[in-house]
XYZ file of C-alpha atoms in Angstrom:
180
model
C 0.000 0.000 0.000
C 1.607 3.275 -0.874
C 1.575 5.881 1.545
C 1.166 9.668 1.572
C 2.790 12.205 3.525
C 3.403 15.801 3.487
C 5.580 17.598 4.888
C 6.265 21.409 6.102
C 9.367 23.037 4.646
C 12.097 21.715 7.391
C 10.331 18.738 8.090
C 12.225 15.920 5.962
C 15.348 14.801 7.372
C 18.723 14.706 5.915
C 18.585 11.329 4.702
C 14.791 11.878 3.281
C 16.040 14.867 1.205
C 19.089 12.965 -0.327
C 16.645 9.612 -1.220
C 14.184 12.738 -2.418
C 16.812 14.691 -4.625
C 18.160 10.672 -6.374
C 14.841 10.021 -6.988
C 14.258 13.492 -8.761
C 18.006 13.554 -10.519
C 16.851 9.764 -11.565
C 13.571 10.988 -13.593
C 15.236 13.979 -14.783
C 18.435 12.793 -15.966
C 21.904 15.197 -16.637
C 19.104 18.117 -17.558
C 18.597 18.128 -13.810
C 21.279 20.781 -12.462
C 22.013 21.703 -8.448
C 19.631 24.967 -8.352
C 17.229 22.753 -10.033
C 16.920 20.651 -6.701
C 17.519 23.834 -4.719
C 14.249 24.685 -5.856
C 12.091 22.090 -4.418
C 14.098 21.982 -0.502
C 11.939 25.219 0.674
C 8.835 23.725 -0.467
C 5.743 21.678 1.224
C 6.778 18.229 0.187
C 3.917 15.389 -1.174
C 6.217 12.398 -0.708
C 4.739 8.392 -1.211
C 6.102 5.862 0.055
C 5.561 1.844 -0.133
C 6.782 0.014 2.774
C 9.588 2.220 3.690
C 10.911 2.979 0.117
C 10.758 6.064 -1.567
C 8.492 5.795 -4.382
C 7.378 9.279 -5.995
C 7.597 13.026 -4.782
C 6.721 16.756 -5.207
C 7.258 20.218 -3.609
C 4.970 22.924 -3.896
C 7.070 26.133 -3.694
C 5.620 29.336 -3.291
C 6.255 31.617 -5.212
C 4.732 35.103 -6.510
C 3.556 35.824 -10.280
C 2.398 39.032 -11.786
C -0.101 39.588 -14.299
C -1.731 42.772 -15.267
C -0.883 44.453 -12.029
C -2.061 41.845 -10.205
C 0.322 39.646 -8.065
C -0.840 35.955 -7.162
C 0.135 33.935 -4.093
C 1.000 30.961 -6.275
C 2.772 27.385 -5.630
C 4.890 26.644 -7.851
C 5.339 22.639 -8.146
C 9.012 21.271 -8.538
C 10.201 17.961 -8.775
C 7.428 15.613 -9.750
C 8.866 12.581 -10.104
C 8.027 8.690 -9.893
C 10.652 5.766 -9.741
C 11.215 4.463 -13.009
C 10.501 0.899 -12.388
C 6.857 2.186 -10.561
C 5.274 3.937 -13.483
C 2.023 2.899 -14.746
C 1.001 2.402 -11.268
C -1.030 5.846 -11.107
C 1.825 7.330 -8.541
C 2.229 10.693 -11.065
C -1.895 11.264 -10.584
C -1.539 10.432 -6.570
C 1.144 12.721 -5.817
C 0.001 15.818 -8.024
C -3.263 15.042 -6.689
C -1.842 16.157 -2.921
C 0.377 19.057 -4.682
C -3.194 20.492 -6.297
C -4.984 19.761 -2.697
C -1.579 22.218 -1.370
C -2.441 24.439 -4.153
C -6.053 25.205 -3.371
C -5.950 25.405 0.227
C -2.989 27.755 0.437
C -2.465 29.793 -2.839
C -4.365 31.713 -5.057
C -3.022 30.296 -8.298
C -0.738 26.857 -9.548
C 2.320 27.100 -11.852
C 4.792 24.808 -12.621
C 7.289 24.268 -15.838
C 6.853 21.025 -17.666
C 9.353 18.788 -19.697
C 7.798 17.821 -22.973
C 7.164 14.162 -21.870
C 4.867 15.545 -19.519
C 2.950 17.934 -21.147
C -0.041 16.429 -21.987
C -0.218 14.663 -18.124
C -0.638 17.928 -16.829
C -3.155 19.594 -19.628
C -5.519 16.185 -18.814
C -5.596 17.061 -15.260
C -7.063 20.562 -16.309
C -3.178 22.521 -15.714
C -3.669 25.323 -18.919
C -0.809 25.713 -21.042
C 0.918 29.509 -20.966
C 1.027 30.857 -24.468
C 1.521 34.807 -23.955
C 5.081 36.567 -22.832
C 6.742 35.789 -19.482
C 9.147 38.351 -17.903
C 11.397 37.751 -14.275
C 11.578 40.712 -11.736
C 15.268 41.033 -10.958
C 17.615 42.962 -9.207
C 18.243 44.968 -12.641
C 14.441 45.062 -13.436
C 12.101 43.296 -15.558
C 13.407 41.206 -18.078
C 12.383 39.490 -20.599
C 12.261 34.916 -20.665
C 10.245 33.899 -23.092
C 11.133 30.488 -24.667
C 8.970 29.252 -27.188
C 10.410 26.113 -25.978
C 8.953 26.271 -22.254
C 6.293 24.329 -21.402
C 4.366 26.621 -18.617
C 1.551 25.704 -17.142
C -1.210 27.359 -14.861
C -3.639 25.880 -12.090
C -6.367 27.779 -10.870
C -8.338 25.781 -8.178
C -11.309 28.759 -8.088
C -11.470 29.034 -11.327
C -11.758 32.282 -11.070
C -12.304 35.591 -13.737
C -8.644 36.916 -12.146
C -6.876 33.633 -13.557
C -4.170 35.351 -16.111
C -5.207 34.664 -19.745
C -2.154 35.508 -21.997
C -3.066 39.177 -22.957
C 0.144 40.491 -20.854
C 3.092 39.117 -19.830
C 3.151 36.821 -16.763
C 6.067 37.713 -14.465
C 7.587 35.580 -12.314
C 9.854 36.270 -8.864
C 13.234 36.133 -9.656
C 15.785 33.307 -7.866
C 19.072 31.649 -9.013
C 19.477 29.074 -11.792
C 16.507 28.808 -13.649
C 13.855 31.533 -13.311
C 10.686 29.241 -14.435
């Protein structure tokens, strides 16, 4: 039986966050870098286990975006990953299940960057593709990011008429490594 937990920023131990980080650098291959991982620490981890082995995680980080003036409280998810021999099993649904469940209770909006692989996961589950600009807010100002390569994606549990729609540019916070 596969268990869930989640856990507070702080929360994992030492030893949880290395098995956590393999897993992740596992799924992700040599395109997973150190400030990719860095990412995910801070966040509120969703992290299944079966028996005592580590079998998929997630960290909801949040983060702020701008659009039209407006900034959202968003979580940003990081991380998603599933043990290579365990796919199949439903684990990717179960564990971005709990990151949506983080989402909606505790930010305003969902975000997250996907890989091309996992593109289509994440538009079934109702996650909206970004198609309009996206800009960072920096130290030397806003600057420009858009990659017609980046897979962006939006969550918004309410649903609601504020939910960003393309016509500006989204901006996000900025941080070290990459800024989506």
């Amino acid at each position: 039986m596969v268990g869930v937990s989640i856990a507070e920023p702080g929360e994992l131990s030492e030893v949880q966050l290395v098995d956590a980080e393999m897993l992740v650098r596992n799924a992700f291959g040599s395109e997973f870098r150190s400030h990719d991982w860095l990412h995910a620490v801070e966040g509120v981890h969703i992290v299944l286990t079966e028996d005592t082995t580590l079998m998929g995680f997630a960290a909801v980080v949040a983060r702020t975006l701008h659009y039209n003036g407006v900034a959202f409280d968003t979580g940003y998810v990081e991380g998603v990953a599933v043990r290579g021999d365990q796919q199949g099993r439903g684990l990717g649904r179960l564990v971005m299940d709990h990151a949506e469940a983080v989402i909606a209770t505790r930010h305003q909006l969902g975000a997250l960057k996907a890989v091309d692989a996992a593109a289509a996961f994440y538009a079934a589950r109702g996650w909206r593709p970004w198609t309009g600009r996206t800009q960072a807010a920096g130290p030397a100002g806003v600057i420009d990011t858009y990659d017609a390569a980046d897979r962006i994606y939006l969550f918004n549990p309410a649903d609601s008429d504020r939910t960003p729609d393309g016509d500006a540019a989204l901006i996000c916070d900025w941080r070290p490594g990459d800024l989506w």
